[in-house]
Structure formats: C-alpha cells, structure tokens
Amino acid sequence: MKAGTTGAQVRELQHRLQQLAWFEGKITGTYGRDTTAAVRGYQAKRGLPTSGEVDQKTWDSLLERTKKPTRDQMYNILRPGPALLKEGSTGATVRDLQARLKQIGWFSGKVTETYGPSTAKAVKDFQTKRGIPVTGEVDQRTFDRLKAMTRQPTHEELNNLQPKVDAPRLDPRCMAGRALCISKSANRLTWVVDGKVQTSMSVRFGSELTPTREGSFQVNFKSRDHVSTLYHTKMPFAMFFSGGQAVHYSADFAARGYNGASHGCVNVRNYDGIAALFDQVHPGDKVIVHR
C-alpha cells in the first residue's frame, strides 16, 4: 500500500496504526498525507526503512502488535454501551466522575454525589469532543477514556477544598529567576518566576527506551507549529531544552493519558495552558528536570 491506495485494507491499516497512536482522526480508507506520515513514524520507531509505504515487513510488524479491527471500528461506527452512571445516580463514584471532569475543564460546579443535568451536560460535551456516542450517560468506553485522561482525584478535589501549592517542595534550582520546574515523581510542570508559582499542569515523559533526560537546562529555541523530523508527528508549542527533547502539547497525551509515553519529550495535555505558557517563556529561561 502507498499514497493513493484506497479501500478496506487501507481502513484496516489506519485502525491498526490508530491502536498504536500513530494515526489520528476518522478512518477514511484513503491513503493520504496523514497515513503516509503515520506509516513513516511507525517505521522509524521500529527500525524499518522510512518509505511511508507499507511493504510486507511493515505489515507483518503491525500485525504482531495490533488486533484485527471490527467492521464497526473500520467504518467509524460507535455504539453506546450499558450505562454505568446516568441522571439520578448518586454516590462516591459520581463525586469521582465530577472531579475528573473538572480536572479537564468540562465540569465547573461544586463536586457532589448527585448526577444531575449539569453532570449530564458535562458528559455530553466530553463525549462530543472525544468522538464517543453522545448520550449524557457514562458507559464503559466513556469511563475508560476519562480515566486515561485524568488522575485519581485528591481529597481536596473531591470535597471542594482549596488545593495547597507546596512551593518549598520545588527543586531549589527553581527558586531563583525564571524556571520551568519539571518533576518526574509528581508528573508535574510548574512555571516559577522569582520563587513564585505562576501556573502548574500535568505532564508525562519518555518510556524506558526513550527516557527524558534529567538535569539543569535552558530553553534553546521555540517552535509554535513544530513537526518532528524524526517521528513525523506534530509538536505544537515546542520549547526545546536538550537536543531534540522539548516541552510541547501532545494530542496523544490528551487522548490516552498515561497509557502512552513520549519519545523523550515532556508532553503537556492542557492545550490552552501550554499555549499561554509558550507566550510567557523566553529562550534562555531555565528548565529543571528532576525526580
């Protein structure tokens, strides 16, 4: 298969690439620019010739790492599953749901144990954004996607308490000047100016095979609409600090959360947050990556 190929096998290819987070968007059955870029990225990752075309080795490699998609998956047909939570539901699980929706900006009210109209609307909005059947009810697919994009809510989040920003626990190197302070143990990026926390957001790092380097660095250059020349993936709002490693927005992190990993970069899933931070950070600002 190569650019210009169409048909059911291209649909299967696109879904298999999607399973591994190389292909984004709807399955189309047309081998276009996005499919070519996804194949190149996969080939580079697996040490195969990066032709952007699917030869037998590339196809066999994909078959080993993915499962055969169903007809519904190949034709973008999503069917809602049984409701786990819906309007009228109550209890601690509803409180957990609301707190998670609040983490990613879909729920703005106080966290309660009651699944009312505002919770149903937040679920509908989340489902619409993520391409899940829009019911306003939480089925297993909705719950799994939400859990992948969020972390376990804290006691403060579940009980509408003001979160504490524990500035003394920041790395001492972050407390003077302007610093992107990045904690691997907390999965957190904190923007600090003259010892004062300006903003903070969740991040993820490279895998064991492609670890994010630790140490004291500085922002070397910025690229608002960067595309990786090695992996052919988009890296919006990239702020490079160590060779090819950068802080940047990751659509995959936004979609899959901590189920995936970067190729060494510091991934951010808060699009608005990283967009605002990109405008504040200057080349030469410190980047501290620590445990």
mmCIF file of C-alpha atoms in Angstrom:
data_model
loop_
_atom_site.group_PDB
_atom_site.id
_atom_site.type_symbol
_atom_site.label_atom_id
_atom_site.label_comp_id
_atom_site.label_asym_id
_atom_site.label_seq_id
_atom_site.Cartn_x
_atom_site.Cartn_y
_atom_site.Cartn_z
ATOM 1 C CA MET A 1 0.000 0.000 0.000
ATOM 2 C CA LYS A 2 1.133 3.527 -0.709
ATOM 3 C CA ALA A 3 -0.162 7.057 -1.233
ATOM 4 C CA GLY A 4 -3.218 6.968 -3.461
ATOM 5 C CA THR A 5 -4.329 3.460 -2.439
ATOM 6 C CA THR A 6 -7.961 3.186 -1.321
ATOM 7 C CA GLY A 7 -10.226 0.513 0.078
ATOM 8 C CA ALA A 8 -10.907 -1.750 3.033
ATOM 9 C CA GLN A 9 -7.262 -2.727 3.569
ATOM 10 C CA VAL A 10 -6.349 0.944 3.987
ATOM 11 C CA ARG A 11 -9.111 1.207 6.606
ATOM 12 C CA GLU A 12 -7.581 -1.757 8.427
ATOM 13 C CA LEU A 13 -4.127 -0.177 8.182
ATOM 14 C CA GLN A 14 -5.368 3.141 9.575
ATOM 15 C CA HIS A 15 -7.102 1.472 12.509
ATOM 16 C CA ARG A 16 -4.069 -0.662 13.345
ATOM 17 C CA LEU A 17 -1.928 2.495 13.306
ATOM 18 C CA GLN A 18 -4.568 4.204 15.447
ATOM 19 C CA GLN A 19 -4.318 1.419 18.037
ATOM 20 C CA LEU A 20 -0.645 2.362 18.456
ATOM 21 C CA ALA A 21 -1.409 6.130 18.497
ATOM 22 C CA TRP A 22 0.278 6.790 15.135
ATOM 23 C CA PHE A 23 -2.886 7.695 13.242
ATOM 24 C CA GLU A 24 -5.392 10.269 14.495
ATOM 25 C CA GLY A 25 -8.886 11.104 13.329
ATOM 26 C CA LYS A 26 -11.519 9.159 11.435
ATOM 27 C CA ILE A 27 -10.806 6.061 9.389
ATOM 28 C CA THR A 28 -11.215 7.073 5.742
ATOM 29 C CA GLY A 29 -9.964 4.241 3.536
ATOM 30 C CA THR A 30 -7.815 6.701 1.590
ATOM 31 C CA TYR A 31 -4.019 6.507 1.833
ATOM 32 C CA GLY A 32 -3.226 10.224 2.000
ATOM 33 C CA ARG A 33 -0.693 12.511 3.626
ATOM 34 C CA ASP A 34 -1.713 11.704 7.218
ATOM 35 C CA THR A 35 -1.493 7.953 6.599
ATOM 36 C CA THR A 36 1.912 8.328 4.949
ATOM 37 C CA ALA A 37 3.190 10.346 7.932
ATOM 38 C CA ALA A 38 1.797 7.763 10.366
ATOM 39 C CA VAL A 39 3.477 4.901 8.488
ATOM 40 C CA ARG A 40 6.798 6.779 8.407
ATOM 41 C CA GLY A 41 6.604 7.425 12.134
ATOM 42 C CA TYR A 42 5.842 3.785 12.860
ATOM 43 C CA GLN A 43 8.672 2.606 10.593
ATOM 44 C CA ALA A 44 11.157 4.940 12.271
ATOM 45 C CA LYS A 45 10.102 3.706 15.694
ATOM 46 C CA ARG A 46 10.537 0.057 14.667
ATOM 47 C CA GLY A 47 13.821 0.475 12.802
ATOM 48 C CA LEU A 48 12.276 -0.170 9.394
ATOM 49 C CA PRO A 49 13.077 1.740 6.177
ATOM 50 C CA THR A 50 11.095 5.001 6.411
ATOM 51 C CA SER A 51 9.483 4.946 2.985
ATOM 52 C CA GLY A 52 5.979 5.872 4.115
ATOM 53 C CA GLU A 53 4.786 2.883 2.082
ATOM 54 C CA VAL A 54 3.607 -0.428 3.546
ATOM 55 C CA ASP A 55 5.741 -3.350 2.415
ATOM 56 C CA GLN A 56 5.420 -6.892 3.772
ATOM 57 C CA LYS A 57 7.851 -6.296 6.661
ATOM 58 C CA THR A 58 5.946 -3.219 7.820
ATOM 59 C CA TRP A 59 2.610 -5.018 7.540
ATOM 60 C CA ASP A 60 3.854 -8.098 9.402
ATOM 61 C CA SER A 61 5.254 -5.867 12.142
ATOM 62 C CA LEU A 62 1.884 -4.110 12.503
ATOM 63 C CA LEU A 63 0.013 -7.430 12.624
ATOM 64 C CA GLU A 64 2.214 -8.598 15.502
ATOM 65 C CA ARG A 65 1.457 -5.521 17.608
ATOM 66 C CA THR A 66 -2.233 -4.931 16.932
ATOM 67 C CA LYS A 67 -5.530 -6.778 16.728
ATOM 68 C CA LYS A 68 -7.830 -7.062 13.740
ATOM 69 C CA PRO A 69 -10.388 -4.239 13.830
ATOM 70 C CA THR A 70 -14.096 -4.962 13.714
ATOM 71 C CA ARG A 71 -16.298 -3.666 10.915
ATOM 72 C CA ASP A 72 -17.692 -1.002 13.268
ATOM 73 C CA GLN A 73 -14.156 0.175 14.061
ATOM 74 C CA MET A 74 -13.167 0.283 10.386
ATOM 75 C CA TYR A 75 -16.223 2.354 9.463
ATOM 76 C CA ASN A 76 -16.259 4.715 12.486
ATOM 77 C CA ILE A 77 -19.442 3.201 13.912
ATOM 78 C CA LEU A 78 -19.653 3.641 17.676
ATOM 79 C CA ARG A 79 -22.464 2.134 19.694
ATOM 80 C CA PRO A 80 -23.095 3.171 23.300
ATOM 81 C CA GLY A 81 -22.706 0.519 25.958
ATOM 82 C CA PRO A 82 -24.853 -0.030 29.060
ATOM 83 C CA ALA A 83 -24.956 2.983 31.370
ATOM 84 C CA LEU A 84 -22.776 2.716 34.456
ATOM 85 C CA LEU A 85 -23.864 6.171 35.646
ATOM 86 C CA LYS A 86 -26.713 8.420 34.493
ATOM 87 C CA GLU A 87 -29.074 11.168 35.700
ATOM 88 C CA GLY A 88 -30.369 10.151 39.105
ATOM 89 C CA SER A 89 -27.252 8.177 40.060
ATOM 90 C CA THR A 90 -25.728 9.051 43.431
ATOM 91 C CA GLY A 91 -22.697 8.126 45.482
ATOM 92 C CA ALA A 92 -18.930 8.339 45.667
ATOM 93 C CA THR A 93 -18.470 7.252 42.038
ATOM 94 C CA VAL A 94 -20.443 10.302 40.883
ATOM 95 C CA ARG A 95 -18.206 12.504 43.014
ATOM 96 C CA ASP A 96 -15.148 10.890 41.395
ATOM 97 C CA LEU A 97 -16.664 11.445 37.920
ATOM 98 C CA GLN A 98 -17.334 15.136 38.535
ATOM 99 C CA ALA A 99 -13.859 15.718 39.970
ATOM 100 C CA ARG A 100 -12.250 14.098 36.921
ATOM 101 C CA LEU A 101 -14.406 16.130 34.516
ATOM 102 C CA LYS A 102 -13.405 19.230 36.459
ATOM 103 C CA GLN A 103 -9.694 18.426 36.062
ATOM 104 C CA ILE A 104 -10.001 18.755 32.282
ATOM 105 C CA GLY A 105 -12.384 21.709 32.243
ATOM 106 C CA TRP A 106 -15.726 20.063 31.414
ATOM 107 C CA PHE A 107 -17.407 20.461 34.808
ATOM 108 C CA SER A 108 -17.371 23.771 36.654
ATOM 109 C CA GLY A 109 -19.779 23.387 39.563
ATOM 110 C CA LYS A 110 -19.226 22.062 43.053
ATOM 111 C CA VAL A 111 -18.430 18.359 43.276
ATOM 112 C CA THR A 112 -21.377 16.444 44.754
ATOM 113 C CA GLU A 113 -22.688 12.895 44.913
ATOM 114 C CA THR A 114 -25.651 13.612 42.624
ATOM 115 C CA TYR A 115 -25.715 13.060 38.846
ATOM 116 C CA GLY A 116 -27.921 15.933 37.717
ATOM 117 C CA PRO A 117 -28.464 17.911 34.482
ATOM 118 C CA SER A 118 -25.147 19.786 34.764
ATOM 119 C CA THR A 119 -23.230 16.494 35.063
ATOM 120 C CA ALA A 120 -25.130 15.048 32.093
ATOM 121 C CA LYS A 121 -24.237 18.126 30.017
ATOM 122 C CA ALA A 122 -20.568 17.859 31.003
ATOM 123 C CA VAL A 123 -20.554 14.179 29.988
ATOM 124 C CA LYS A 124 -22.237 15.019 26.668
ATOM 125 C CA ASP A 125 -19.650 17.719 25.942
ATOM 126 C CA PHE A 126 -16.817 15.348 26.809
ATOM 127 C CA GLN A 127 -18.286 12.611 24.606
ATOM 128 C CA THR A 128 -18.737 15.030 21.700
ATOM 129 C CA LYS A 129 -15.113 16.172 21.933
ATOM 130 C CA ARG A 130 -13.772 12.610 22.114
ATOM 131 C CA GLY A 131 -15.924 11.097 19.361
ATOM 132 C CA ILE A 132 -17.876 8.877 21.766
ATOM 133 C CA PRO A 133 -21.630 8.263 21.245
ATOM 134 C CA VAL A 134 -23.296 11.285 22.844
ATOM 135 C CA THR A 135 -25.794 10.074 25.436
ATOM 136 C CA GLY A 136 -25.016 12.080 28.565
ATOM 137 C CA GLU A 137 -24.639 8.730 30.320
ATOM 138 C CA VAL A 138 -21.362 7.118 31.346
ATOM 139 C CA ASP A 139 -20.736 3.763 29.682
ATOM 140 C CA GLN A 140 -17.504 1.779 29.951
ATOM 141 C CA ARG A 141 -15.917 3.491 26.919
ATOM 142 C CA THR A 142 -16.627 6.948 28.336
ATOM 143 C CA PHE A 143 -15.337 5.987 31.772
ATOM 144 C CA ASP A 144 -12.158 4.386 30.399
ATOM 145 C CA ARG A 145 -11.382 7.412 28.214
ATOM 146 C CA LEU A 146 -11.945 9.805 31.122
ATOM 147 C CA LYS A 147 -9.739 7.759 33.463
ATOM 148 C CA ALA A 148 -6.960 7.657 30.860
ATOM 149 C CA MET A 149 -7.005 11.450 30.590
ATOM 150 C CA THR A 150 -7.135 12.233 34.309
ATOM 151 C CA ARG A 151 -5.523 11.262 37.585
ATOM 152 C CA GLN A 152 -7.015 9.980 40.821
ATOM 153 C CA PRO A 153 -8.803 12.981 42.386
ATOM 154 C CA THR A 154 -7.304 14.329 45.581
ATOM 155 C CA HIS A 155 -9.171 14.713 48.856
ATOM 156 C CA GLU A 156 -9.331 18.453 48.163
ATOM 157 C CA GLU A 157 -10.809 17.952 44.687
ATOM 158 C CA LEU A 158 -13.450 15.528 45.942
ATOM 159 C CA ASN A 159 -14.515 17.840 48.759
ATOM 160 C CA ASN A 160 -14.310 21.283 47.106
ATOM 161 C CA LEU A 161 -11.353 22.377 49.231
ATOM 162 C CA GLN A 162 -8.731 24.857 48.084
ATOM 163 C CA PRO A 163 -5.670 22.936 46.848
ATOM 164 C CA LYS A 164 -2.389 23.712 48.535
ATOM 165 C CA VAL A 165 0.607 24.769 46.454
ATOM 166 C CA ASP A 166 3.606 23.451 48.354
ATOM 167 C CA ALA A 167 6.250 25.790 46.970
ATOM 168 C CA PRO A 168 9.035 24.694 49.409
ATOM 169 C CA ARG A 169 8.926 21.227 47.816
ATOM 170 C CA LEU A 170 10.043 22.639 44.470
ATOM 171 C CA ASP A 171 13.602 21.847 43.479
ATOM 172 C CA PRO A 172 15.872 24.559 44.952
ATOM 173 C CA ARG A 173 17.245 25.288 41.472
ATOM 174 C CA CYS A 174 13.770 26.527 40.502
ATOM 175 C CA MET A 175 13.521 29.176 43.203
ATOM 176 C CA ALA A 176 15.549 31.943 41.540
ATOM 177 C CA GLY A 177 14.847 33.608 38.224
ATOM 178 C CA ARG A 178 12.540 32.117 35.600
ATOM 179 C CA ALA A 179 12.251 28.321 35.524
ATOM 180 C CA LEU A 180 10.214 25.512 34.064
ATOM 181 C CA CYS A 181 10.371 23.157 37.041
ATOM 182 C CA ILE A 182 9.520 19.621 35.918
ATOM 183 C CA SER A 183 9.038 16.820 38.455
ATOM 184 C CA LYS A 184 9.058 13.227 37.234
ATOM 185 C CA SER A 185 7.785 11.838 40.531
ATOM 186 C CA ALA A 186 4.796 14.211 40.555
ATOM 187 C CA ASN A 187 4.219 14.189 36.758
ATOM 188 C CA ARG A 188 4.063 17.956 37.038
ATOM 189 C CA LEU A 189 5.393 21.026 35.266
ATOM 190 C CA THR A 190 5.441 24.207 37.338
ATOM 191 C CA TRP A 191 6.267 27.617 35.876
ATOM 192 C CA VAL A 192 8.116 29.618 38.538
ATOM 193 C CA VAL A 193 9.210 33.267 38.401
ATOM 194 C CA ASP A 194 11.380 34.619 41.219
ATOM 195 C CA GLY A 195 10.296 31.811 43.527
ATOM 196 C CA LYS A 196 6.552 32.331 42.927
ATOM 197 C CA VAL A 197 4.416 29.686 41.222
ATOM 198 C CA GLN A 198 2.695 31.144 38.157
ATOM 199 C CA THR A 199 0.973 28.032 36.816
ATOM 200 C CA SER A 200 1.163 24.253 37.025
ATOM 201 C CA MET A 201 0.000 21.412 34.766
ATOM 202 C CA SER A 202 0.263 17.646 34.447
ATOM 203 C CA VAL A 203 2.890 16.143 32.127
ATOM 204 C CA ARG A 204 4.216 12.780 31.012
ATOM 205 C CA PHE A 205 7.659 11.642 29.941
ATOM 206 C CA GLY A 206 9.566 9.213 27.749
ATOM 207 C CA SER A 207 9.477 5.461 28.172
ATOM 208 C CA GLU A 208 12.339 3.330 29.492
ATOM 209 C CA LEU A 209 13.576 3.001 25.922
ATOM 210 C CA THR A 210 13.454 6.755 25.252
ATOM 211 C CA PRO A 211 13.844 8.421 28.672
ATOM 212 C CA THR A 212 13.530 12.130 29.289
ATOM 213 C CA ARG A 213 16.909 13.483 30.348
ATOM 214 C CA GLU A 214 17.276 14.890 33.867
ATOM 215 C CA GLY A 215 19.311 17.891 34.893
ATOM 216 C CA SER A 216 19.579 21.646 34.551
ATOM 217 C CA PHE A 217 18.971 23.023 31.047
ATOM 218 C CA GLN A 218 17.671 26.139 29.374
ATOM 219 C CA VAL A 219 15.192 26.833 26.582
ATOM 220 C CA ASN A 220 17.273 26.848 23.416
ATOM 221 C CA PHE A 221 14.573 27.742 20.920
ATOM 222 C CA LYS A 222 10.801 27.719 20.480
ATOM 223 C CA SER A 223 8.636 26.497 17.599
ATOM 224 C CA ARG A 224 4.884 27.152 17.697
ATOM 225 C CA ASP A 225 3.850 24.681 14.953
ATOM 226 C CA HIS A 226 6.727 22.212 15.063
ATOM 227 C CA VAL A 227 6.612 18.795 13.352
ATOM 228 C CA SER A 228 9.177 16.158 14.361
ATOM 229 C CA THR A 229 11.621 15.423 11.555
ATOM 230 C CA LEU A 230 12.390 12.031 13.119
ATOM 231 C CA TYR A 231 8.908 10.750 14.014
ATOM 232 C CA HIS A 232 6.832 12.982 11.685
ATOM 233 C CA THR A 233 4.427 13.868 14.488
ATOM 234 C CA LYS A 234 3.043 17.273 15.436
ATOM 235 C CA MET A 235 4.666 19.045 18.406
ATOM 236 C CA PRO A 236 2.670 22.266 18.935
ATOM 237 C CA PHE A 237 4.153 24.939 21.233
ATOM 238 C CA ALA A 238 7.527 23.175 21.367
ATOM 239 C CA MET A 239 10.150 24.606 23.723
ATOM 240 C CA PHE A 240 13.429 22.739 23.149
ATOM 241 C CA PHE A 241 15.820 22.322 26.065
ATOM 242 C CA SER A 242 18.100 19.314 25.364
ATOM 243 C CA GLY A 243 18.836 18.310 21.788
ATOM 244 C CA GLY A 244 15.574 17.088 20.285
ATOM 245 C CA GLN A 245 13.781 16.955 23.639
ATOM 246 C CA ALA A 246 11.189 19.656 24.221
ATOM 247 C CA VAL A 247 8.194 20.611 26.295
ATOM 248 C CA HIS A 248 5.178 20.556 23.949
ATOM 249 C CA TYR A 249 1.465 19.849 23.599
ATOM 250 C CA SER A 250 0.589 16.209 22.861
ATOM 251 C CA ALA A 251 -2.736 15.214 21.314
ATOM 252 C CA ASP A 252 -1.906 11.606 22.209
ATOM 253 C CA PHE A 253 -1.466 12.532 25.894
ATOM 254 C CA ALA A 254 -4.797 14.377 25.760
ATOM 255 C CA ALA A 255 -6.475 11.320 24.246
ATOM 256 C CA ARG A 256 -4.771 8.417 26.062
ATOM 257 C CA GLY A 257 -3.287 9.944 29.192
ATOM 258 C CA TYR A 258 -0.656 7.878 30.954
ATOM 259 C CA ASN A 259 -1.416 4.791 28.851
ATOM 260 C CA GLY A 260 1.236 6.053 26.436
ATOM 261 C CA ALA A 261 4.639 7.741 26.623
ATOM 262 C CA SER A 262 6.671 10.258 24.654
ATOM 263 C CA HIS A 263 9.861 9.655 22.683
ATOM 264 C CA GLY A 264 11.729 11.624 25.360
ATOM 265 C CA CYS A 265 9.912 14.942 25.308
ATOM 266 C CA VAL A 266 7.838 16.417 28.128
ATOM 267 C CA ASN A 267 4.222 16.073 26.966
ATOM 268 C CA VAL A 268 1.506 18.507 28.082
ATOM 269 C CA ARG A 269 -2.205 17.742 27.530
ATOM 270 C CA ASN A 270 -3.642 21.122 28.553
ATOM 271 C CA TYR A 271 -3.807 22.901 25.167
ATOM 272 C CA ASP A 272 -4.868 26.309 26.477
ATOM 273 C CA GLY A 273 -2.368 26.070 29.316
ATOM 274 C CA ILE A 274 0.645 25.281 27.123
ATOM 275 C CA ALA A 275 -0.445 27.883 24.561
ATOM 276 C CA ALA A 276 -0.399 30.571 27.267
ATOM 277 C CA LEU A 277 2.868 29.275 28.736
ATOM 278 C CA PHE A 278 4.541 29.274 25.304
ATOM 279 C CA ASP A 279 3.958 33.036 25.077
ATOM 280 C CA GLN A 280 5.439 33.636 28.538
ATOM 281 C CA VAL A 281 8.597 31.551 28.319
ATOM 282 C CA HIS A 282 11.682 33.088 26.682
ATOM 283 C CA PRO A 283 14.768 31.451 25.172
ATOM 284 C CA GLY A 284 17.359 31.257 27.950
ATOM 285 C CA ASP A 285 14.822 30.524 30.709
ATOM 286 C CA LYS A 286 15.832 27.607 32.941
ATOM 287 C CA VAL A 287 14.445 24.096 32.543
ATOM 288 C CA ILE A 288 14.943 21.862 35.581
ATOM 289 C CA VAL A 289 14.015 18.201 35.121
ATOM 290 C CA HIS A 290 14.278 16.248 38.364
ATOM 291 C CA ARG A 291 12.914 13.299 40.274
#
